[in-house]
Coordinates of C-alpha atoms in Angstrom, one line a residue:
X1 CA -6.7 16.0 -17.0
X2 CA -4.8 13.0 -18.3
X3 CA -3.2 12.4 -14.9
X4 CA -6.5 12.5 -13.1
X5 CA -8.0 10.1 -15.6
X6 CA -4.9 7.8 -15.2
X7 CA -5.4 7.8 -11.4
X8 CA -9.2 7.2 -11.8
X9 CA -8.6 4.2 -14.1
X10 CA -6.0 2.8 -11.8
X11 CA -8.3 3.1 -8.7
X12 CA -11.3 1.7 -10.6
X13 CA -9.2 -1.2 -11.8
X14 CA -7.9 -1.9 -8.3
X15 CA -11.5 -1.9 -6.9
X16 CA -12.8 -4.0 -9.8
X17 CA -10.1 -6.6 -9.1
X18 CA -11.8 -7.4 -5.7
X19 CA -14.9 -8.4 -7.7
X20 CA -12.7 -10.4 -10.1
X21 CA -11.0 -12.2 -7.2
X22 CA -14.3 -13.1 -5.7
X23 CA -15.8 -14.2 -9.1
X24 CA -12.6 -16.2 -10.0
X25 CA -12.4 -17.8 -6.6
X26 CA -16.0 -18.8 -6.5
X27 CA -16.6 -19.9 -10.0
X28 CA -13.2 -20.9 -11.4
X29 CA -11.2 -22.1 -8.3
X30 CA -14.1 -23.7 -6.7
X31 CA -15.5 -24.7 -10.1
X32 CA -13.8 -26.2 -13.1
X33 CA -10.2 -25.6 -11.9
X34 CA -10.7 -27.0 -8.4
X35 CA -7.9 -29.5 -9.2
X36 CA -5.5 -26.6 -9.0
X37 CA -7.1 -25.0 -5.9
X38 CA -7.9 -27.9 -3.7
X39 CA -4.3 -28.2 -2.3
X40 CA -4.9 -24.8 -0.8
X41 CA -7.8 -26.1 1.3
X42 CA -6.3 -29.5 2.2
X43 CA -2.5 -29.8 2.3
X44 CA -1.6 -33.0 0.5
X45 CA 2.0 -32.0 -0.2
X46 CA 5.3 -31.1 1.5
X47 CA 6.3 -28.3 -0.8
X48 CA 6.2 -24.6 0.1
X49 CA 4.5 -24.1 -3.2
X50 CA 1.0 -25.1 -4.0
X51 CA -0.7 -25.9 -7.3
X52 CA -3.0 -23.0 -6.3
X53 CA -0.1 -20.6 -6.8
X54 CA -0.5 -21.0 -10.6
X55 CA -3.5 -18.7 -10.5
X56 CA -1.4 -15.6 -10.0
X57 CA 0.2 -16.2 -13.4
X58 CA -3.0 -15.5 -15.3
X59 CA -3.4 -12.0 -13.8
X60 CA 0.3 -11.4 -14.1
X61 CA 0.1 -12.1 -17.8
X62 CA -2.9 -9.8 -18.2
X63 CA -1.1 -7.1 -16.4
X64 CA 2.1 -7.5 -18.5
X65 CA 0.1 -7.5 -21.7
X66 CA -1.5 -4.2 -20.7
X67 CA 1.9 -2.7 -20.0
X68 CA 3.1 -3.9 -23.4
X69 CA 0.0 -2.4 -25.1
X70 CA 0.6 0.9 -23.2
X71 CA 4.2 1.0 -24.3
X72 CA 4.0 0.0 -27.9
X73 CA 0.6 1.1 -29.1
X74 CA -1.6 4.1 -28.7
X75 CA -3.6 2.3 -26.0
X76 CA -2.2 4.4 -23.1
X77 CA -5.0 3.0 -20.8
X78 CA -2.9 -0.1 -20.6
X79 CA -0.6 1.5 -18.1
X80 CA -3.2 2.4 -15.4
X81 CA -5.1 -0.9 -16.1
X82 CA -1.9 -2.9 -15.7
X83 CA -0.8 -1.1 -12.6
X84 CA -4.3 -1.5 -11.1
X85 CA -4.1 -5.2 -11.6
X86 CA -0.5 -5.3 -10.3
X87 CA -1.3 -3.3 -7.2
X88 CA -4.3 -5.6 -6.4
X89 CA -2.0 -8.6 -6.8
X90 CA 0.5 -7.2 -4.4
X91 CA -2.3 -6.3 -1.9
X92 CA -3.8 -9.8 -2.3
X93 CA -0.4 -11.4 -1.7
X94 CA 0.3 -9.3 1.3
X95 CA -3.1 -10.0 2.9
X96 CA -3.7 -13.7 1.8
X97 CA -0.2 -15.3 1.6
X98 CA 1.7 -13.2 4.2
X99 CA -0.8 -12.0 6.7
X100 CA -3.4 -14.8 6.8
X101 CA -1.4 -17.9 5.8
X102 CA 1.9 -16.7 7.2
X103 CA 4.0 -18.0 4.3
X104 CA 6.5 -15.4 5.4
X105 CA 6.6 -14.7 9.2
X106 CA 5.7 -11.0 9.2
X107 CA 2.5 -9.1 10.1
X108 CA 2.0 -11.8 12.8
X109 CA 0.9 -9.3 15.5
X110 CA -1.6 -7.3 13.4
X111 CA -4.7 -7.3 15.6
X112 CA -6.9 -4.3 14.6
X113 CA -10.6 -4.7 13.8
X114 CA -10.0 -5.0 10.0
X115 CA -7.2 -7.6 10.5
X116 CA -9.4 -9.7 12.8
X117 CA -12.4 -9.5 10.4
X118 CA -10.4 -10.5 7.4
X119 CA -8.8 -13.4 9.3
X120 CA -12.2 -14.6 10.6
X121 CA -13.8 -14.5 7.1
X122 CA -10.9 -16.4 5.6
X123 CA -11.1 -19.0 8.4
X124 CA -14.7 -19.5 7.7
X125 CA -13.9 -20.0 4.0
X126 CA -11.3 -22.7 4.9
X127 CA -13.5 -24.6 7.2
X128 CA -14.9 -26.2 4.0
X129 CA -12.4 -28.7 2.6
X130 CA -14.4 -29.4 -0.5
X131 CA -15.3 -27.2 -3.4
X132 CA -19.0 -27.1 -2.4
X133 CA -20.7 -25.0 0.3
X134 CA -18.0 -22.3 0.5
X135 CA -18.4 -18.8 1.8
X136 CA -16.4 -15.6 1.8
X137 CA -14.7 -15.8 -1.6
X138 CA -13.5 -12.2 -1.5
X139 CA -10.3 -11.0 0.0
X140 CA -10.1 -7.3 1.0
X141 CA -13.9 -6.8 1.4
X142 CA -15.6 -9.3 3.6
X143 CA -19.1 -9.3 5.1
X144 CA -19.7 -6.9 8.0
X145 CA -20.6 -9.8 10.4
X146 CA -16.9 -10.8 10.6
X147 CA -16.0 -7.5 12.0
X148 CA -18.4 -7.7 15.0
X149 CA -16.9 -8.4 18.4
X150 CA -18.7 -11.7 19.0
X151 CA -18.8 -14.0 16.0

């Protein structure tokens, strides 16, 4: 029973992180912390790193804190919660930084319906250079219209 609950908590956390990514992206990155995110929309630097990369640190600290609590307290839920956040972070990195923005030159030839839809949605998000009037703030789940043949 405990294993099934562990897996359920892990999967629920992973899924909830898509909402958290959307919420954080829309209201924090395009809100009061735009100063850290704007270099992701308009490259004003020569570095491989962006100020925007600092956002992963927040969720990494939350995940590590949950691992700590799971290890050193009776809060065993910390493990599946921490791994759910970690797994989402890895998925986000693979889709956003590697697949879409090609920070590493792999997954360049992915061209299935899901890959095209995610790429289209992200392209629409980046057509806005300012913090206002954005769209498609999620990452793994994007509106169905971006999966249609003609967009």
